[in-house]
Amino acid sequence: MRIYDISQEVFSSCVFPGDPAPKKEALLSIASGDVCNLTAFSMCAHNGTHVDAPVHFIDGGNDVQGIALEKTVGYAFVASFEGTLDAHGAREILARAASAHPEAAKRILFKGNATVSSAAAAVFAAEGVYLIGNESQTVGPETAPKEVHLILLEREVVLLEGVRLAAVPDGVYFLCAAPLALGGADGAPTRALLIDFEN
């Protein structure tokens, strides 16, 4: 078995333009004579590797705790892609994933500089995909993310953004990417892992 950590380190992680960056503060320090080391931290729910909940773009939508955990844990398919994914490309990737492992077609992770178009998002939503993951800090175009988010989040498709897949070959893996249980939050960080049971 081989485990790939596909998460960003939090304090050095990428931040969507305009969002606050993570910060940490040493409250106690053994080196300063305190009984232990104690750290406080603050961060945006969408820093680094994180999950988007529907309420991120849909007022009254489900928050992080309303996300069904089986959507973030299970077989997934890693697919290399560069550029903007259209509807035809989305169908091709789903077909490749389904032929490799039927359950893996429910969770698609894009390796590379991939942007999901609204047409591709509509394909994923119509096919009942559970989760879309990508290496960017947003699944849609950075300059206009709303439309793609709405298409996917309205159908309760979980968005796993900011993953790191450079060391992961394309193929089928077991994904563990449950978000932190932040009640009422529109997103949450996750320590996302891919498990290859064949190695």
PDB file of N, CA, C and O in Angstrom, residues 5 7 25 31 33 43 57 68-69 78 81 85 90-91 106 109 120 145 150 162 168 190:
ATOM      1  N   ASP A   5       0.131  12.011   0.090  1.00  0.00           N
ATOM      2  CA  ASP A   5      -0.442  13.183   0.733  1.00  0.00           C
ATOM      3  C   ASP A   5      -0.589  14.244  -0.352  1.00  0.00           C
ATOM      4  O   ASP A   5       0.406  14.734  -0.897  1.00  0.00           O
ATOM      5  N   SER A   7      -2.131  17.172   0.030  1.00  0.00           N
ATOM      6  CA  SER A   7      -2.488  18.432   0.684  1.00  0.00           C
ATOM      7  C   SER A   7      -1.331  19.418   0.651  1.00  0.00           C
ATOM      8  O   SER A   7      -0.166  19.033   0.624  1.00  0.00           O
ATOM      9  N   GLU A  25       0.590  31.789  15.833  1.00  0.00           N
ATOM     10  CA  GLU A  25       1.158  32.548  16.945  1.00  0.00           C
ATOM     11  C   GLU A  25       1.546  31.573  18.051  1.00  0.00           C
ATOM     12  O   GLU A  25       0.730  30.718  18.436  1.00  0.00           O
ATOM     13  N   ALA A  31      11.119  26.719  25.181  1.00  0.00           N
ATOM     14  CA  ALA A  31      12.388  27.446  25.138  1.00  0.00           C
ATOM     15  C   ALA A  31      12.345  28.728  25.976  1.00  0.00           C
ATOM     16  O   ALA A  31      13.386  29.204  26.439  1.00  0.00           O
ATOM     17  N   GLY A  33      10.650  28.900  28.789  1.00  0.00           N
ATOM     18  CA  GLY A  33      10.389  28.522  30.170  1.00  0.00           C
ATOM     19  C   GLY A  33       8.976  28.068  30.459  1.00  0.00           C
ATOM     20  O   GLY A  33       8.646  27.755  31.607  1.00  0.00           O
ATOM     21  N   MET A  43      -7.125  31.328   9.964  1.00  0.00           N
ATOM     22  CA  MET A  43      -7.063  31.105   8.525  1.00  0.00           C
ATOM     23  C   MET A  43      -8.446  31.262   7.911  1.00  0.00           C
ATOM     24  O   MET A  43      -9.468  31.159   8.602  1.00  0.00           O
ATOM     25  N   PHE A  57     -21.629  29.524  -2.186  1.00  0.00           N
ATOM     26  CA  PHE A  57     -22.205  30.338  -3.259  1.00  0.00           C
ATOM     27  C   PHE A  57     -23.733  30.350  -3.256  1.00  0.00           C
ATOM     28  O   PHE A  57     -24.337  31.076  -4.038  1.00  0.00           O
ATOM     29  N   ALA A  68     -22.262  14.990   2.832  1.00  0.00           N
ATOM     30  CA  ALA A  68     -22.227  13.544   3.089  1.00  0.00           C
ATOM     31  C   ALA A  68     -20.787  13.048   2.987  1.00  0.00           C
ATOM     32  O   ALA A  68     -20.129  13.255   1.958  1.00  0.00           O
ATOM     33  N   LEU A  69     -20.286  12.420   4.040  1.00  0.00           N
ATOM     34  CA  LEU A  69     -18.882  12.018   4.074  1.00  0.00           C
ATOM     35  C   LEU A  69     -18.529  11.017   2.987  1.00  0.00           C
ATOM     36  O   LEU A  69     -17.388  10.990   2.519  1.00  0.00           O
ATOM     37  N   VAL A  78      -7.668   9.920 -10.906  1.00  0.00           N
ATOM     38  CA  VAL A  78      -6.776  11.039 -11.186  1.00  0.00           C
ATOM     39  C   VAL A  78      -6.558  11.105 -12.687  1.00  0.00           C
ATOM     40  O   VAL A  78      -6.167  10.104 -13.310  1.00  0.00           O
ATOM     41  N   PHE A  81      -4.747  16.858 -17.021  1.00  0.00           N
ATOM     42  CA  PHE A  81      -5.400  17.727 -18.001  1.00  0.00           C
ATOM     43  C   PHE A  81      -4.818  19.129 -17.879  1.00  0.00           C
ATOM     44  O   PHE A  81      -4.622  19.634 -16.778  1.00  0.00           O
ATOM     45  N   LEU A  85     -11.406  22.562 -19.608  1.00  0.00           N
ATOM     46  CA  LEU A  85     -12.120  21.318 -19.921  1.00  0.00           C
ATOM     47  C   LEU A  85     -13.509  21.638 -20.451  1.00  0.00           C
ATOM     48  O   LEU A  85     -14.280  22.352 -19.801  1.00  0.00           O
ATOM     49  N   ALA A  90     -15.025  16.304 -20.576  1.00  0.00           N
ATOM     50  CA  ALA A  90     -15.606  15.795 -19.328  1.00  0.00           C
ATOM     51  C   ALA A  90     -16.184  14.391 -19.527  1.00  0.00           C
ATOM     52  O   ALA A  90     -15.968  13.494 -18.696  1.00  0.00           O
ATOM     53  N   ARG A  91     -16.877  14.191 -20.643  1.00  0.00           N
ATOM     54  CA  ARG A  91     -17.448  12.859 -20.915  1.00  0.00           C
ATOM     55  C   ARG A  91     -16.350  11.825 -21.144  1.00  0.00           C
ATOM     56  O   ARG A  91     -16.470  10.669 -20.703  1.00  0.00           O
ATOM     57  N   LYS A 106     -17.114   8.511  -9.740  1.00  0.00           N
ATOM     58  CA  LYS A 106     -17.879   9.421  -8.891  1.00  0.00           C
ATOM     59  C   LYS A 106     -17.019  10.545  -8.313  1.00  0.00           C
ATOM     60  O   LYS A 106     -17.543  11.553  -7.828  1.00  0.00           O
ATOM     61  N   LEU A 109     -10.299  13.790  -9.932  1.00  0.00           N
ATOM     62  CA  LEU A 109      -9.267  14.741  -9.532  1.00  0.00           C
ATOM     63  C   LEU A 109      -8.441  15.112 -10.755  1.00  0.00           C
ATOM     64  O   LEU A 109      -7.900  14.226 -11.431  1.00  0.00           O
ATOM     65  N   ALA A 120     -18.597  21.705 -18.986  1.00  0.00           N
ATOM     66  CA  ALA A 120     -18.079  20.501 -18.326  1.00  0.00           C
ATOM     67  C   ALA A 120     -18.746  20.308 -16.973  1.00  0.00           C
ATOM     68  O   ALA A 120     -19.095  19.182 -16.588  1.00  0.00           O
ATOM     69  N   PRO A 145     -15.506  32.774 -11.085  1.00  0.00           N
ATOM     70  CA  PRO A 145     -15.764  31.422 -10.577  1.00  0.00           C
ATOM     71  C   PRO A 145     -17.227  31.097 -10.300  1.00  0.00           C
ATOM     72  O   PRO A 145     -17.570  29.926 -10.133  1.00  0.00           O
ATOM     73  N   LEU A 150     -21.879  27.448  -9.000  1.00  0.00           N
ATOM     74  CA  LEU A 150     -23.328  27.282  -8.856  1.00  0.00           C
ATOM     75  C   LEU A 150     -23.818  25.998  -9.506  1.00  0.00           C
ATOM     76  O   LEU A 150     -24.628  25.267  -8.930  1.00  0.00           O
ATOM     77  N   GLY A 162      -7.274  22.996  -4.522  1.00  0.00           N
ATOM     78  CA  GLY A 162      -5.925  23.178  -4.005  1.00  0.00           C
ATOM     79  C   GLY A 162      -5.186  21.897  -3.684  1.00  0.00           C
ATOM     80  O   GLY A 162      -4.296  21.895  -2.836  1.00  0.00           O
ATOM     81  N   VAL A 168       1.643  12.029  -8.311  1.00  0.00           N
ATOM     82  CA  VAL A 168       0.647  10.954  -8.398  1.00  0.00           C
ATOM     83  C   VAL A 168       0.404  10.577  -9.858  1.00  0.00           C
ATOM     84  O   VAL A 168      -0.071  11.398 -10.643  1.00  0.00           O
ATOM     85  N   THR A 190      -8.807  20.381   4.601  1.00  0.00           N
ATOM     86  CA  THR A 190      -8.769  18.931   4.709  1.00  0.00           C
ATOM     87  C   THR A 190      -7.347  18.431   4.492  1.00  0.00           C
ATOM     88  O   THR A 190      -6.591  19.026   3.730  1.00  0.00           O
TER      89      THR A 190
END
